Tab-separated table of C-alpha atoms and ligand atoms in Angstrom:
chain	number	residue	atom	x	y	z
A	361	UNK	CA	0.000	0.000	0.000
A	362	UNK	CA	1.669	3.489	-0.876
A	363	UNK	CA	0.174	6.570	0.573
A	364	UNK	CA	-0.136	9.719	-1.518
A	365	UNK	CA	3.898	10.947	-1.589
A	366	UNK	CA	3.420	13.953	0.236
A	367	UNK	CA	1.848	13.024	3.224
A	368	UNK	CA	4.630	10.422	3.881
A	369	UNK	CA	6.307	13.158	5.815
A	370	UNK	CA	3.877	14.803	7.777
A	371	UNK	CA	4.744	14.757	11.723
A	372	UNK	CA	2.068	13.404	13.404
A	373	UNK	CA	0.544	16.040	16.084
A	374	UNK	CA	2.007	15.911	19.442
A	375	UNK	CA	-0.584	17.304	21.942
A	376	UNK	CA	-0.126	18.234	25.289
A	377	UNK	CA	0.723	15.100	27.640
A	378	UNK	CA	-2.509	13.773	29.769
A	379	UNK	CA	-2.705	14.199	33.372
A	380	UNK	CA	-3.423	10.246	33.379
A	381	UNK	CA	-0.279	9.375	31.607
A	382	UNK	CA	1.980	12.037	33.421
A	383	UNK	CA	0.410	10.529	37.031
A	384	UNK	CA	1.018	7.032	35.431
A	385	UNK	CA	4.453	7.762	33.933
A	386	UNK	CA	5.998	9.692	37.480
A	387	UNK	CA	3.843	7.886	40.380
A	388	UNK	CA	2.091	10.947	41.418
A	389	UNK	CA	-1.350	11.514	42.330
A	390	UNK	CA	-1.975	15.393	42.164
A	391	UNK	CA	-0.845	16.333	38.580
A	392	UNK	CA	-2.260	19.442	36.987
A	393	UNK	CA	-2.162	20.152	33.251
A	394	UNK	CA	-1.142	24.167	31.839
A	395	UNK	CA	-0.683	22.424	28.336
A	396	UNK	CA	-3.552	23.028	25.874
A	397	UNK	CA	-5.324	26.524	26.772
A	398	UNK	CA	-8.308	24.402	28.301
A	399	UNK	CA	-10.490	26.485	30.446
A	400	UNK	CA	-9.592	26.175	34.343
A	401	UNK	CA	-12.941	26.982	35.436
A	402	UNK	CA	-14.746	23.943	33.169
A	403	UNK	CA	-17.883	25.086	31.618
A	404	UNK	CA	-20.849	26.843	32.560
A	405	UNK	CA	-23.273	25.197	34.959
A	406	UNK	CA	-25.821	25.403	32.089
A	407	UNK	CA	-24.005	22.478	29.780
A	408	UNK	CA	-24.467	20.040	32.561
A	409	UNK	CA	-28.395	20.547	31.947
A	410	UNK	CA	-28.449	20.957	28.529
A	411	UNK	CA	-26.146	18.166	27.530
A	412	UNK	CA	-28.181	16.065	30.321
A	413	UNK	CA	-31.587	17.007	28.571
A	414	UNK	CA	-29.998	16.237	24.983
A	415	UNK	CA	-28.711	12.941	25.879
A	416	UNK	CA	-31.731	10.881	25.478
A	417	UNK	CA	-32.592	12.114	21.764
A	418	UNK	CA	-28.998	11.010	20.602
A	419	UNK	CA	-29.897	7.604	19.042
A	420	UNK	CA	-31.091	10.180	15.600
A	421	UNK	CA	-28.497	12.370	13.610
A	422	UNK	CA	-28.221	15.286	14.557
A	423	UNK	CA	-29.313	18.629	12.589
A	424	UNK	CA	-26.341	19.108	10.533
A	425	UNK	CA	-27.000	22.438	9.949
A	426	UNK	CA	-26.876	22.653	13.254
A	427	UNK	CA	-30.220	25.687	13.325
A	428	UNK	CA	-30.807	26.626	17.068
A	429	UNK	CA	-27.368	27.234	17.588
A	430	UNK	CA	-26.929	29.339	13.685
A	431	UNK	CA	-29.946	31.411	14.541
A	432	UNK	CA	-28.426	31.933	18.414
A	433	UNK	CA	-25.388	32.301	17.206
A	434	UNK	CA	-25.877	34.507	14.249
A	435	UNK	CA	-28.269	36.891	17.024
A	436	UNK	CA	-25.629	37.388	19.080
A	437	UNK	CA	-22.807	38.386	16.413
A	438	UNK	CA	-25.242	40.497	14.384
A	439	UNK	CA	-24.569	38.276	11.450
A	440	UNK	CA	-26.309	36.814	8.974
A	441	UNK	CA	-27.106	32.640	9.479
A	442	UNK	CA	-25.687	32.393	6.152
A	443	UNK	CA	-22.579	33.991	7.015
A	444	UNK	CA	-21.740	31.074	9.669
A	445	UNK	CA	-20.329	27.187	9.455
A	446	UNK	CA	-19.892	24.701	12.173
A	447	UNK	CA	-16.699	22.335	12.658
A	448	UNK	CA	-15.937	19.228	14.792
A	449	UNK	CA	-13.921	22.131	16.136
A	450	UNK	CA	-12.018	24.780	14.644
A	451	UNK	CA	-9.336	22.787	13.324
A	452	UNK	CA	-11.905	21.169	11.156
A	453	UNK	CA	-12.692	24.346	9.419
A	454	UNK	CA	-8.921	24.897	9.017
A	455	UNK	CA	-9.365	21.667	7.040
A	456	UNK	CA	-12.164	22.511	4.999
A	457	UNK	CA	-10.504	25.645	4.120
A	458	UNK	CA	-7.358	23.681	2.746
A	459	UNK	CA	-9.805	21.181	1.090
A	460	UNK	CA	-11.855	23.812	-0.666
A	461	UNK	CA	-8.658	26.323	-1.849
A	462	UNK	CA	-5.444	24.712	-1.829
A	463	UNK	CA	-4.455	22.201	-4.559
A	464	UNK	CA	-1.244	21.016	-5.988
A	465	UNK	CA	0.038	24.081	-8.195
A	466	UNK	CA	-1.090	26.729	-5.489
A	467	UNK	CA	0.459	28.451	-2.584
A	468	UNK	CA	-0.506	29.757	0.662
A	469	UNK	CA	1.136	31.933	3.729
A	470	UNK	CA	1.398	32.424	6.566
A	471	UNK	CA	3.539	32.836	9.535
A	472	UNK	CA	5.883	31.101	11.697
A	473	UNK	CA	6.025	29.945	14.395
A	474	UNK	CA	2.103	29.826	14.295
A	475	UNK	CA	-0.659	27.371	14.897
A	476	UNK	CA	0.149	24.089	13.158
A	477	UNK	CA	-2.512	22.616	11.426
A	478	UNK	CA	-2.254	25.521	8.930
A	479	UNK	CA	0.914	23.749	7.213
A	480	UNK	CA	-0.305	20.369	7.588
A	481	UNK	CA	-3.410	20.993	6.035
A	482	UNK	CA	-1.956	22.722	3.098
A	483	UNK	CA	1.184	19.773	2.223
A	484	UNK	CA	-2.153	17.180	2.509
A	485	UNK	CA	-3.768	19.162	0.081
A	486	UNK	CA	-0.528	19.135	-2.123
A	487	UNK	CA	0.201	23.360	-1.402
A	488	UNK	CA	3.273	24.788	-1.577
A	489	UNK	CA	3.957	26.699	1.804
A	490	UNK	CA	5.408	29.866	2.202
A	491	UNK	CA	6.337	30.654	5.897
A	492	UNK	CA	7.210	34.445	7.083
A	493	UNK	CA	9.403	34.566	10.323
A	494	UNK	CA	7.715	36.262	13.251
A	495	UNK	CA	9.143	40.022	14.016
A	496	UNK	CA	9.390	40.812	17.690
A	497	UNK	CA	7.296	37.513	18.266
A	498	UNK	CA	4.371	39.681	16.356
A	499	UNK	CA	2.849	38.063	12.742
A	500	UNK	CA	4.739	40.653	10.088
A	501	UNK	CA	1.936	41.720	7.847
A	502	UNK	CA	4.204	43.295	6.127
A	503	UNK	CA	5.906	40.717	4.888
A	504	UNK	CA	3.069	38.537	4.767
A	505	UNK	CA	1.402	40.309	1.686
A	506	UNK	CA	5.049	40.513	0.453
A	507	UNK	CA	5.321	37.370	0.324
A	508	UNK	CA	1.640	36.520	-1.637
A	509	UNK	CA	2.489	35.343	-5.176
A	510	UNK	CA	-0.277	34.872	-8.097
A	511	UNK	CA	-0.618	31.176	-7.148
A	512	UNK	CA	-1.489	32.072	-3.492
A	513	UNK	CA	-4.639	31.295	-2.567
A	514	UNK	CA	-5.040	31.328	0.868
A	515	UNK	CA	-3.117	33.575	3.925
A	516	UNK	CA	-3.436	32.409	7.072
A	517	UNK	CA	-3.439	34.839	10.009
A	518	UNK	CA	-3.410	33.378	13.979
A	519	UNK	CA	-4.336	36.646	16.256
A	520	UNK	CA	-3.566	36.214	19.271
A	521	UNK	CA	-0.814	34.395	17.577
A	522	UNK	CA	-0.485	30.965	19.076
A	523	UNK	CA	2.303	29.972	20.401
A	524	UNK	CA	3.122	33.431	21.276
A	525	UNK	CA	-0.085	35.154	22.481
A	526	UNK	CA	1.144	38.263	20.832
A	527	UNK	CA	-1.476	40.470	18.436
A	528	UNK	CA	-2.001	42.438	15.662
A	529	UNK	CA	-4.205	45.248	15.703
A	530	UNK	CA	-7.133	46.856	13.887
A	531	UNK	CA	-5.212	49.534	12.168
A	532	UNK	CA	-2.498	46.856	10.656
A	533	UNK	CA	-5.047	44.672	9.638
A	534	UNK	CA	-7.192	46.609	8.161
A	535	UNK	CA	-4.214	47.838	6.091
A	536	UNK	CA	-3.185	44.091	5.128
A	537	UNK	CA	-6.551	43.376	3.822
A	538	UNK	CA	-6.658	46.504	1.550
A	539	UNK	CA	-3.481	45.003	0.210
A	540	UNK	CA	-4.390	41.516	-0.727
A	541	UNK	CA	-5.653	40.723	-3.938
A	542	UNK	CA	-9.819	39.683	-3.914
A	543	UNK	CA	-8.931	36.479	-4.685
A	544	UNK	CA	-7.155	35.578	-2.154
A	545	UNK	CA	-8.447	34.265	0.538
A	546	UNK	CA	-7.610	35.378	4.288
A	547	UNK	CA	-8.264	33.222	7.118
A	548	UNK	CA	-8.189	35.043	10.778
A	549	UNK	CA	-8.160	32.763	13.519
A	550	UNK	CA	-9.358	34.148	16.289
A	551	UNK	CA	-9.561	31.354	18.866
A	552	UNK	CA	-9.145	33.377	21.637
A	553	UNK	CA	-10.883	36.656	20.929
A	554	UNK	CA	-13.145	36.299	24.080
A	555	UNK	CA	-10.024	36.858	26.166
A	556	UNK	CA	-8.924	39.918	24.364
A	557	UNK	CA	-9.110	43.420	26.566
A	558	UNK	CA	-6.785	45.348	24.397
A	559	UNK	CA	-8.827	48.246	23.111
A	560	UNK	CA	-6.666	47.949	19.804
A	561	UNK	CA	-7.265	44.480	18.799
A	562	UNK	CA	-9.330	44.474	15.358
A	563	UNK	CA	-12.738	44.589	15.030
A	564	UNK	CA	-12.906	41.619	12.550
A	565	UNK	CA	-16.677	41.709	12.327
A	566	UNK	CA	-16.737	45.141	10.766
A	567	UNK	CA	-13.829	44.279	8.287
A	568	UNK	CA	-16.037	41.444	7.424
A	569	UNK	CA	-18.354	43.604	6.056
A	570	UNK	CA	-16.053	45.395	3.809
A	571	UNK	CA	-14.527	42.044	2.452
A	572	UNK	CA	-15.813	38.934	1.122
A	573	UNK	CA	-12.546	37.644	0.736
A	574	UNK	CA	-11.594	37.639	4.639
A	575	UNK	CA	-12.846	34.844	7.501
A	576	UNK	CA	-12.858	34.644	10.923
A	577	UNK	CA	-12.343	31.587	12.998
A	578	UNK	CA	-13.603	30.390	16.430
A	579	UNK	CA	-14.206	28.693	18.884
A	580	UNK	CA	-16.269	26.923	21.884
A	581	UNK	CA	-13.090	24.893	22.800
A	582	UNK	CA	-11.071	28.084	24.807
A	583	UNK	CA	-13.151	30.624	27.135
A	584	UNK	CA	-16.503	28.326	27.174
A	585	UNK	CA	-14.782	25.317	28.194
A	586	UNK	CA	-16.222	22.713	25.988
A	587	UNK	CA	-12.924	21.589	24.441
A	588	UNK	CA	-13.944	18.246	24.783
A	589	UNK	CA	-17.342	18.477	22.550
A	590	UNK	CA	-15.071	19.453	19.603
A	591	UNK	CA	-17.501	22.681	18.162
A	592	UNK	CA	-16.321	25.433	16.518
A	593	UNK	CA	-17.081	27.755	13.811
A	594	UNK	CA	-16.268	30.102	10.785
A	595	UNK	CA	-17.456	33.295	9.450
A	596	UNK	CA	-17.211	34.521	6.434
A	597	UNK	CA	-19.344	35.859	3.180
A	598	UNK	CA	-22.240	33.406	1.657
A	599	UNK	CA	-19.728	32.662	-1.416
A	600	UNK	CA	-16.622	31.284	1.410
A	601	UNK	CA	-19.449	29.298	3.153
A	602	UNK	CA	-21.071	27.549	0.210
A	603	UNK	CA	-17.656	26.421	-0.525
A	604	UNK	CA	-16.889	24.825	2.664
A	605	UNK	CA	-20.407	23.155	2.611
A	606	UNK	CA	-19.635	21.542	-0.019
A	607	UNK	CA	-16.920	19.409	0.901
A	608	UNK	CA	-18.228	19.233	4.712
A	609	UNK	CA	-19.095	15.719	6.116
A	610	UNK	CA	-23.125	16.217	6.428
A	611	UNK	CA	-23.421	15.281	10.197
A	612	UNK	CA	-19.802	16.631	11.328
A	613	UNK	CA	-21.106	18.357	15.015
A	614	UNK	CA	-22.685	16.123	16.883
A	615	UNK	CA	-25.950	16.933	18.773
A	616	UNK	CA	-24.793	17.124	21.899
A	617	UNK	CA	-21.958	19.233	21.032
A	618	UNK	CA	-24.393	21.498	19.538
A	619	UNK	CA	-26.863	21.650	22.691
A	620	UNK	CA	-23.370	21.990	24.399
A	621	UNK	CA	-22.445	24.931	22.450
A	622	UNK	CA	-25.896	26.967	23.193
A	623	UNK	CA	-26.273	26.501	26.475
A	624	UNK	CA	-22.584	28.072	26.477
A	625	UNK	CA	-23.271	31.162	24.593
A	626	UNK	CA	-26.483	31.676	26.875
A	627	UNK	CA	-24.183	31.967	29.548
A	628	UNK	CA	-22.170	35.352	29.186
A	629	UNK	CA	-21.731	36.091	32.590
A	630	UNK	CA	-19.958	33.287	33.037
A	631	UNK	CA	-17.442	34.249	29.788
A	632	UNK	CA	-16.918	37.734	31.451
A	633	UNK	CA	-16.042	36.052	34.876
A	634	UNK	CA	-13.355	33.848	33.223
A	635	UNK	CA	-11.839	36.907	31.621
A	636	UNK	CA	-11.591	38.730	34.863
A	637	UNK	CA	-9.711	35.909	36.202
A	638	UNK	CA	-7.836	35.122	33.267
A	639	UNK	CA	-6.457	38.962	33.595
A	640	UNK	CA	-5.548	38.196	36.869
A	641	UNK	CA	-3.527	34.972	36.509
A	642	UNK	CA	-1.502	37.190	33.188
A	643	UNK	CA	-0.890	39.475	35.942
A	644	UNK	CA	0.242	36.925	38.564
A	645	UNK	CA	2.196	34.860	35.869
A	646	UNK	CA	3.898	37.991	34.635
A	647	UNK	CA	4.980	39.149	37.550
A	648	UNK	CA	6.261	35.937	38.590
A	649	UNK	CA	8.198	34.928	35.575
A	650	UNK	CA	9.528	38.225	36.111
A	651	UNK	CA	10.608	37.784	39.394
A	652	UNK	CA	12.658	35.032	37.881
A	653	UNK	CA	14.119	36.992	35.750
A	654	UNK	CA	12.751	35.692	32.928
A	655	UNK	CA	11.486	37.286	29.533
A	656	UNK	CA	7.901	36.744	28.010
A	657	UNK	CA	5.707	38.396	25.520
A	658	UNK	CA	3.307	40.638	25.839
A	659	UNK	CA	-0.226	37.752	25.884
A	660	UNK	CA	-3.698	38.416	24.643
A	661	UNK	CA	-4.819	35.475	25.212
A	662	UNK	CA	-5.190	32.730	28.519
A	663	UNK	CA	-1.262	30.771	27.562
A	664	UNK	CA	2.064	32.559	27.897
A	665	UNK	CA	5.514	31.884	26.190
A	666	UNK	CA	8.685	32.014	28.555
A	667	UNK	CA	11.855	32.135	27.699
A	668	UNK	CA	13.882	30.088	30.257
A	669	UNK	CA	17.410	30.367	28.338
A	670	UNK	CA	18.292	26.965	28.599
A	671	UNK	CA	17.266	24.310	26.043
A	672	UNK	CA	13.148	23.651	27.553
A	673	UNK	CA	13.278	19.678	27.500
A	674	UNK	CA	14.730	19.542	30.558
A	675	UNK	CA	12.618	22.171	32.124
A	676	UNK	CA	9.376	20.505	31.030
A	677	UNK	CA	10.692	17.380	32.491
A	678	UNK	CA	11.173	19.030	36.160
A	679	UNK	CA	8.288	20.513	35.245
A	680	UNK	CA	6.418	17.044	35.122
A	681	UNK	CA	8.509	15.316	37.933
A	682	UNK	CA	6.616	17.319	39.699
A	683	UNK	CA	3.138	17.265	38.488
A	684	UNK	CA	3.154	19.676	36.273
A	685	UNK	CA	2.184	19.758	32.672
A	686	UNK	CA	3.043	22.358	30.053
A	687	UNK	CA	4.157	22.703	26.785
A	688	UNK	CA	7.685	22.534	25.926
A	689	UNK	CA	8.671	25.220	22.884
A	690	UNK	CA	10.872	22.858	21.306
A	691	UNK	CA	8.012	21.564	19.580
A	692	UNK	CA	6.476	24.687	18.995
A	693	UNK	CA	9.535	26.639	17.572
A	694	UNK	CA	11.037	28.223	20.266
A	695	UNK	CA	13.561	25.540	21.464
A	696	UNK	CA	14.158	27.395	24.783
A	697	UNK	CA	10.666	28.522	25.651
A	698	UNK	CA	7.544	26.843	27.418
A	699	UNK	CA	4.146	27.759	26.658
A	700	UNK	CA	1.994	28.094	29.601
A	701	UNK	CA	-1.715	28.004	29.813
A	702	UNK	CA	-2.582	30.567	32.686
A	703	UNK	CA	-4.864	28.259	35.511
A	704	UNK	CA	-6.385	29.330	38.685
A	705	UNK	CA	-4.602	31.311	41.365
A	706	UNK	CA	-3.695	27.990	43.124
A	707	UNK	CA	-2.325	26.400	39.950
A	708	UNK	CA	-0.520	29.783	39.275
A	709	UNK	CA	1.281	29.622	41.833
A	710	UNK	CA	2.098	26.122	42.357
A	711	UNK	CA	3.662	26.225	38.177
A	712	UNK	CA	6.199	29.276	39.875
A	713	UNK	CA	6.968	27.197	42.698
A	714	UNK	CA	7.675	24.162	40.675
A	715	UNK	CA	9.637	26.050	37.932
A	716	UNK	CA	11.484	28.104	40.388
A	717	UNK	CA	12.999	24.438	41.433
A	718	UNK	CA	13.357	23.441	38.240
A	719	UNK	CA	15.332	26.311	36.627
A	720	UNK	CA	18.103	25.420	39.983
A	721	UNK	CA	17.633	21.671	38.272
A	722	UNK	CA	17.555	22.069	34.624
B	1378	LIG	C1	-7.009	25.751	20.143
B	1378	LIG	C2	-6.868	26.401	18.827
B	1378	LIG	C3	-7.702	26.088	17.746
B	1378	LIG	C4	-8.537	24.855	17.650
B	1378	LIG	O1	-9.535	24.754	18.485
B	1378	LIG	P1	-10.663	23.662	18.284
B	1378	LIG	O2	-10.672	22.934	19.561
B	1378	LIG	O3	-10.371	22.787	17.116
B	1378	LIG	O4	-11.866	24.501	18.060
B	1378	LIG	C5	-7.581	26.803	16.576
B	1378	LIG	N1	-6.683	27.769	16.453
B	1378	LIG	C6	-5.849	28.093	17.437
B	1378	LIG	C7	-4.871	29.164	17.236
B	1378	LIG	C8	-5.902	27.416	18.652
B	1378	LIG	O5	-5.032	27.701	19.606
């Protein structure tokens, strides 16, 4: 059996270790995981019900236009129902995106370090890929639409930019997309754009307006906790979402994902109570990296990169010997950085205990 040649490559995706495996693996029994930019707090009390009332009418398929949550959804973006699509997460609409554009013979940016499943989507689909180096840890728009040739097709743009939780903002955006050609499509992932409080940060919806060629990407997997339920969603003009229908599995949210998802959004007081925390934990996180003397950037989002100047294997290791998970950089580009999902005050402040010991270590 021969697989198609360019997928022979392809690293298979390394997630962030489990708290079973890590308790398993090191004989411990109180192991906390700052790995995958899960929500600390869980979900909103209202899933529980939901889910709990949904459960008994999952023998049928569900609605695979998924309609209470479009029209709920599309009410509380002030968008049109048309202008949304639903994913067995985000990363499946990063897929469908690569299915529908990208073909041997065509290109696509975007930047690096940034989110992975951009690149592997696009060598599936046979793409060439053009990466653009980070400046000051910031995407360089600059360079981005420099780099756009006439067989690009799609540019991806991560803001907050995973790994690095850094942003760009309205103004340079805004400026990118008058740049671009129309037919080029331009993919904004905006995973975490619930935990944004910079004043600055672009106000995609409006831009959406003004371009047809431009969507935005989210998800119920960060600040509403449902990471698990694998829902998320893209929105973009009628033209971009007819295009992802069409190579869309029919039934690819499941119902209870869906009943998951709008009991969630019902629940913004709970969103706006995770950012306040999330704001404080940057703040106590900052400060205490800093106290270490170590740099970080500037984060929009609920993770934070940390350089610890030394190669970050062996820090993540100390890290886990003692029951604590994050992500080491050397996967994620930055060989000497860890990525750290900001927790609770408790788990805060046990990750600067445990790293303090482990910088004397490493
Ligand atoms: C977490 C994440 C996603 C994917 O989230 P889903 O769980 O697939 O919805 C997409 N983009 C970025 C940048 C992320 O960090």
């Amino acid at each position: 059996m021969r697989p198609k040649a360019h997928i022979v490559d392809l690293p298979v995706y390394q997630p962030g270790r489990p708290i079973e495996d890590v308790k398993r693996a090191y004989g411990l029994t109180d192991v906390i995981k700052l790995a995958s930019n899960e929500n600390p707090f869980g979900f909103s009390p209202r899933v529980r019900e939901a889910v709990t009332r949904a459960l008994p009418l999952a023998n049928r398929y569900p609605d695979g236009a998924a309609t209470a949550l479009r029209r709920a959804l599309a009410a509380h973006l002030g968008v049109a129902e048309e202008a949304l699509i639903f994913g067995n997460g985000s990363d499946e609409i990063v897929q469908l995106i690569a299915r529908a554009y990208l073909a041997p013979g065509t290109s696509t940016v975007m930047a690096t370090p940034t989110f992975p499943r951009y690149k592997t989507n696009a060598v599936i689909e046979g793409a060439r890929v053009i990466e653009v180096p980070l400046k000051d840890g910031r995407c360089d728009l600059d360079a981005m639409a420099a780099a756009v040739t006439d067989d690009t097709r799609v540019v991806w743009v991560c803001n907050p930019n995973n790994p690095t939780g850094t942003m760009v903002t309205h103004d340079e955006l805004a400026a990118f997309l008058a740049r671009m050609p129309r037919n080029v499509l331009v993919v904004l992932d905006e995973a975490y754009v619930e935990y944004v409080t910079d004043a600055r940060f672009p106000r995609s919806l409006e831009l959406l307006r003004t371009h047809e060629n431009l969507i935005l990407l989210r998800t119920f997997s960060k600040i509403y906790g449902l990471a698990g339920f694998r829902i998320g969603y893209g929105i973009a003009a009628p033209a971009v979402i007819d295009a992802l229908n069409r190579v869309r599995e029919p039934f690819n949210t499941s119902f209870v994902a869906q009943a998951a998802a709008l009991a969630a959004l019902e629940d913004q007081a709970f969103v706006a109570a995770c950012v306040q925390k999330n704001e404080e934990g940057k703040r106590q996180l900052s400060d205490g990296f800093v106290r270490l003397g170590l740099r970080h950037y500037e984060t929009h989002a609920n993770f934070i990169l940390v350089d610890v100047e030394r190669p970050a294997g062996a820090v993540f290791e100390a890290l886990l010997r003692q029951g604590v998970i994050v992500r080491s950089g050397e996967a994620l580009g930055f060989p000497t950085a860890l990525r750290v999902t900001i927790g609770d005050a408790a788990q805060n402040r046990r990750l600067l205990e445990a790293l303090a010991a482990a910088l004397v270590e490493a």
